[in-house]
Amino acid sequence: MTGLVVAMDGPSGSGKSSVSRGVARALGLRYLDTGAMYRAITWWMLRQRVDLSDPEAIASRAPDPVLAIGTDPEAPLVTVDGVDVLAPIRTPEVTAAVSAVSAVPEVRRRLVAEQREIIGVGGIVVEGRDIGAVVAPEAPVKIYLTASAEARAARRTAELTGTTVEAQKAEMARRDTLDSTRRADPLSMAPGAVELDTTALNLEEVVAEVLRMIKEKV
Ligand code: DC
């Protein structure tokens, strides 16, 4: 297991984070949330008042923020220029802006390189949109998590306050369209990935199924 890389991709609300953390915990592996890295850069761009409707402005500032991200599934850590951004990267403001920032090739090039560095020799569960296709195409285990739009929106609504399932469904549909139609590394199922539909399963059942898939492969 020490050199294992598990690539976990899928749309927002498919359960990637909880499942990836659960699998990492069960196997004593590290865990990398690549979405948190795109969110952290987005938080910084908003704070620097970079014009997010201008991809060239985003590209020119992409190298500037200093990012640190932890890989302990029990102790999440994300800092930008030394500031703890764990909570602010989950705000609606960042969530609404992250697709525009993550569509810029210069941002992706930078973060993909950092993600490969962190993955290193392996022993890690990595979640995102392009892990199996771009970041770690050699990963022996690639999983593509899906769930119905209703199930995804209901899960997200339960995590948040002041929103409704209908509002979440609309917001997620907007982000999925942006993430899967962008030119640079769109969300898609990687060659060799196994699709796992989690609509009718609870967290423990999904983790158990992923552990079974890993055992089968490794
Ligand atoms: O998983 P998340 O919702 O925290 O991800 C936030 C955004 O980051 C998502 O809308 C698309 C982008 N993202 C990406 O482009 N590539 C990744 N590997 C992970 C996230």
XYZ file of C-alpha atoms and ligand atoms in Angstrom:
238
model
C 0.000 0.000 0.000
C 2.923 2.373 0.646
C 3.403 3.278 -3.029
C -0.275 3.201 -3.931
C -1.978 6.132 -5.683
C -5.776 6.218 -5.693
C -7.231 8.779 -8.135
C -10.715 9.893 -7.128
C -12.506 12.116 -9.639
C -16.083 13.253 -10.105
C -18.405 16.261 -10.081
C -19.136 18.415 -7.023
C -21.311 16.753 -4.400
C -20.529 13.220 -5.559
C -19.011 12.538 -2.127
C -15.347 12.624 -3.194
C -14.011 14.366 -0.085
C -15.704 12.217 2.559
C -15.014 9.024 0.627
C -11.357 9.901 -0.084
C -10.701 10.810 3.545
C -12.458 7.643 4.738
C -10.412 5.446 2.402
C -7.131 7.182 3.351
C -7.925 6.719 7.032
C -8.833 3.050 6.628
C -5.597 2.276 4.774
C -3.247 4.653 6.617
C -2.604 6.622 3.422
C -2.113 10.349 2.889
C -4.947 12.412 1.394
C -4.765 15.329 -1.073
C -7.734 17.621 -1.790
C -6.755 19.285 -5.083
C -10.014 21.293 -5.152
C -8.798 23.054 -1.992
C -5.701 24.173 -3.938
C -7.827 25.734 -6.724
C -10.015 27.326 -4.037
C -6.984 28.732 -2.191
C -5.620 30.384 -5.361
C -9.129 31.756 -6.045
C -9.370 33.184 -2.516
C -6.040 34.940 -3.049
C -7.070 36.335 -6.486
C -10.290 37.731 -4.956
C -8.338 39.330 -2.121
C -5.846 40.865 -4.561
C -8.807 42.201 -6.579
C -7.612 40.472 -9.749
C -10.232 40.862 -12.506
C -11.582 37.300 -12.736
C -13.336 38.011 -16.033
C -9.848 38.464 -17.556
C -7.988 35.130 -18.005
C -4.756 36.981 -18.856
C -4.870 38.879 -15.566
C -5.358 35.571 -13.708
C -2.534 33.927 -15.698
C -0.049 36.715 -14.951
C -0.632 36.449 -11.185
C -0.809 32.622 -11.082
C 2.795 32.125 -9.858
C 2.509 34.649 -6.987
C 0.535 33.098 -4.093
C 2.574 30.825 -1.806
C 0.501 27.735 -1.122
C 0.846 25.084 1.587
C -1.474 22.093 1.824
C -1.472 19.235 4.314
C -1.968 15.548 3.493
C -3.036 14.172 6.893
C -6.673 13.011 6.535
C -7.183 13.771 10.243
C -5.736 17.296 10.189
C -6.687 19.459 7.184
C -4.328 22.370 6.559
C -4.428 24.978 3.786
C -2.491 28.254 3.928
C -1.844 30.991 1.359
C 1.047 33.383 2.056
C 1.010 31.932 5.574
C -2.688 32.728 6.199
C -4.979 29.871 7.303
C -7.716 29.740 4.634
C -9.427 26.481 5.581
C -12.746 28.215 6.296
C -12.695 31.108 3.776
C -12.105 28.785 0.791
C -15.559 27.235 1.400
C -17.528 30.499 1.200
C -20.125 31.000 -1.583
C -17.943 33.835 -2.943
C -14.988 31.506 -3.566
C -17.230 28.669 -4.759
C -18.820 30.985 -7.346
C -15.419 32.184 -8.640
C -13.343 28.977 -8.599
C -14.401 27.652 -12.011
C -13.145 30.815 -13.754
C -9.761 30.589 -12.025
C -9.345 26.833 -12.500
C -10.055 27.163 -16.246
C -6.844 29.170 -16.784
C -4.035 26.914 -18.159
C -1.272 28.758 -16.249
C -3.085 28.073 -12.961
C -3.512 24.406 -13.861
C 0.108 23.968 -14.961
C 1.330 25.365 -11.668
C -0.999 23.299 -9.493
C -0.597 20.046 -11.451
C 3.190 20.323 -10.972
C 2.735 20.921 -7.222
C 0.277 18.040 -6.976
C 2.715 15.643 -8.673
C 5.416 16.788 -6.273
C 3.164 16.063 -3.271
C 2.110 12.661 -4.655
C 5.811 11.792 -4.931
C 6.346 8.087 -4.406
C 2.669 7.525 -3.585
C 0.818 6.191 -0.558
C -1.970 8.678 -1.145
C -5.619 9.165 -2.114
C -5.966 12.174 -4.433
C -9.325 13.752 -5.189
C -10.231 16.209 -7.928
C -11.473 16.466 -11.504
C -8.430 15.525 -13.614
C -6.412 13.232 -11.323
C -6.797 9.989 -13.288
C -6.565 11.747 -16.658
C -3.809 14.337 -16.138
C -2.196 14.518 -12.685
C -1.589 10.798 -12.096
C -2.455 8.867 -15.286
C -0.339 5.947 -14.033
C -2.414 5.543 -10.844
C -3.270 1.839 -10.482
C -6.701 2.646 -9.026
C -8.914 5.267 -10.692
C -12.437 5.862 -9.493
C -15.063 8.157 -10.970
C -17.748 8.920 -8.390
C -21.181 9.983 -9.595
C -24.614 10.480 -8.043
C -27.912 11.852 -9.292
C -28.258 15.653 -9.356
C -30.900 15.376 -6.603
C -28.683 13.298 -4.321
C -25.678 15.600 -4.831
C -27.707 18.740 -4.166
C -29.319 17.207 -1.072
C -25.894 16.267 0.377
C -24.465 19.735 -0.254
C -27.544 21.422 1.240
C -27.188 19.356 4.413
C -23.591 20.639 4.798
C -24.476 24.307 4.293
C -26.807 26.788 5.949
C -29.206 29.226 4.323
C -29.683 27.382 1.062
C -32.234 25.066 -0.528
C -31.905 21.867 -2.542
C -33.244 23.677 -5.617
C -30.716 26.535 -5.284
C -27.871 24.020 -4.790
C -28.973 22.020 -7.810
C -28.829 25.133 -10.003
C -25.412 26.195 -8.613
C -23.942 22.718 -9.051
C -25.284 22.415 -12.602
C -23.653 25.770 -13.420
C -20.272 24.689 -11.989
C -20.401 21.214 -13.589
C -21.046 22.771 -17.001
C -18.109 25.168 -16.585
C -15.789 22.431 -15.239
C -16.630 19.893 -17.950
C -16.675 22.243 -20.950
C -13.482 24.244 -20.242
C -10.680 23.736 -22.749
C -7.909 22.933 -20.228
C -8.223 19.482 -18.590
C -12.034 19.295 -18.384
C -13.765 17.024 -15.888
C -14.104 13.668 -17.620
C -13.816 9.993 -16.835
C -10.169 8.941 -17.283
C -9.232 5.925 -19.400
C -9.143 2.939 -17.056
C -11.399 4.565 -14.440
C -14.234 2.637 -12.822
C -17.500 4.506 -12.342
C -19.188 4.204 -8.971
C -22.724 5.586 -8.648
C -23.285 6.549 -5.008
C -26.914 7.719 -5.311
C -28.364 4.853 -3.294
C -25.392 4.305 -0.952
C -24.387 5.889 2.350
C -20.810 6.939 3.150
C -19.820 3.672 4.870
C -21.132 1.664 1.918
C -19.199 3.738 -0.620
C -15.959 3.520 1.407
C -16.407 -0.263 1.723
C -16.971 -0.575 -2.030
C -13.858 1.511 -2.820
C -11.768 -0.571 -0.378
C -13.030 -3.692 -2.157
C -12.055 -2.207 -5.558
C -8.578 -1.360 -4.235
C -8.083 -4.879 -2.839
C -9.090 -6.354 -6.170
C -6.546 -4.243 -8.066
C -3.576 -4.288 -5.712
O -13.814 19.750 -5.389
P -14.130 21.236 -5.173
O -15.575 21.581 -5.319
O -13.568 21.772 -3.897
O -13.350 21.959 -6.377
C -13.434 23.336 -6.578
C -13.236 23.675 -8.044
O -11.881 23.460 -8.428
C -14.087 22.894 -9.033
O -15.253 23.621 -9.379
C -13.197 22.712 -10.232
C -11.800 22.954 -9.742
N -10.956 21.765 -9.719
C -10.271 21.460 -10.868
O -10.441 22.137 -11.874
N -9.403 20.410 -10.886
C -9.225 19.657 -9.789
N -8.350 18.639 -9.831
C -9.935 19.938 -8.605
C -10.810 21.001 -8.602
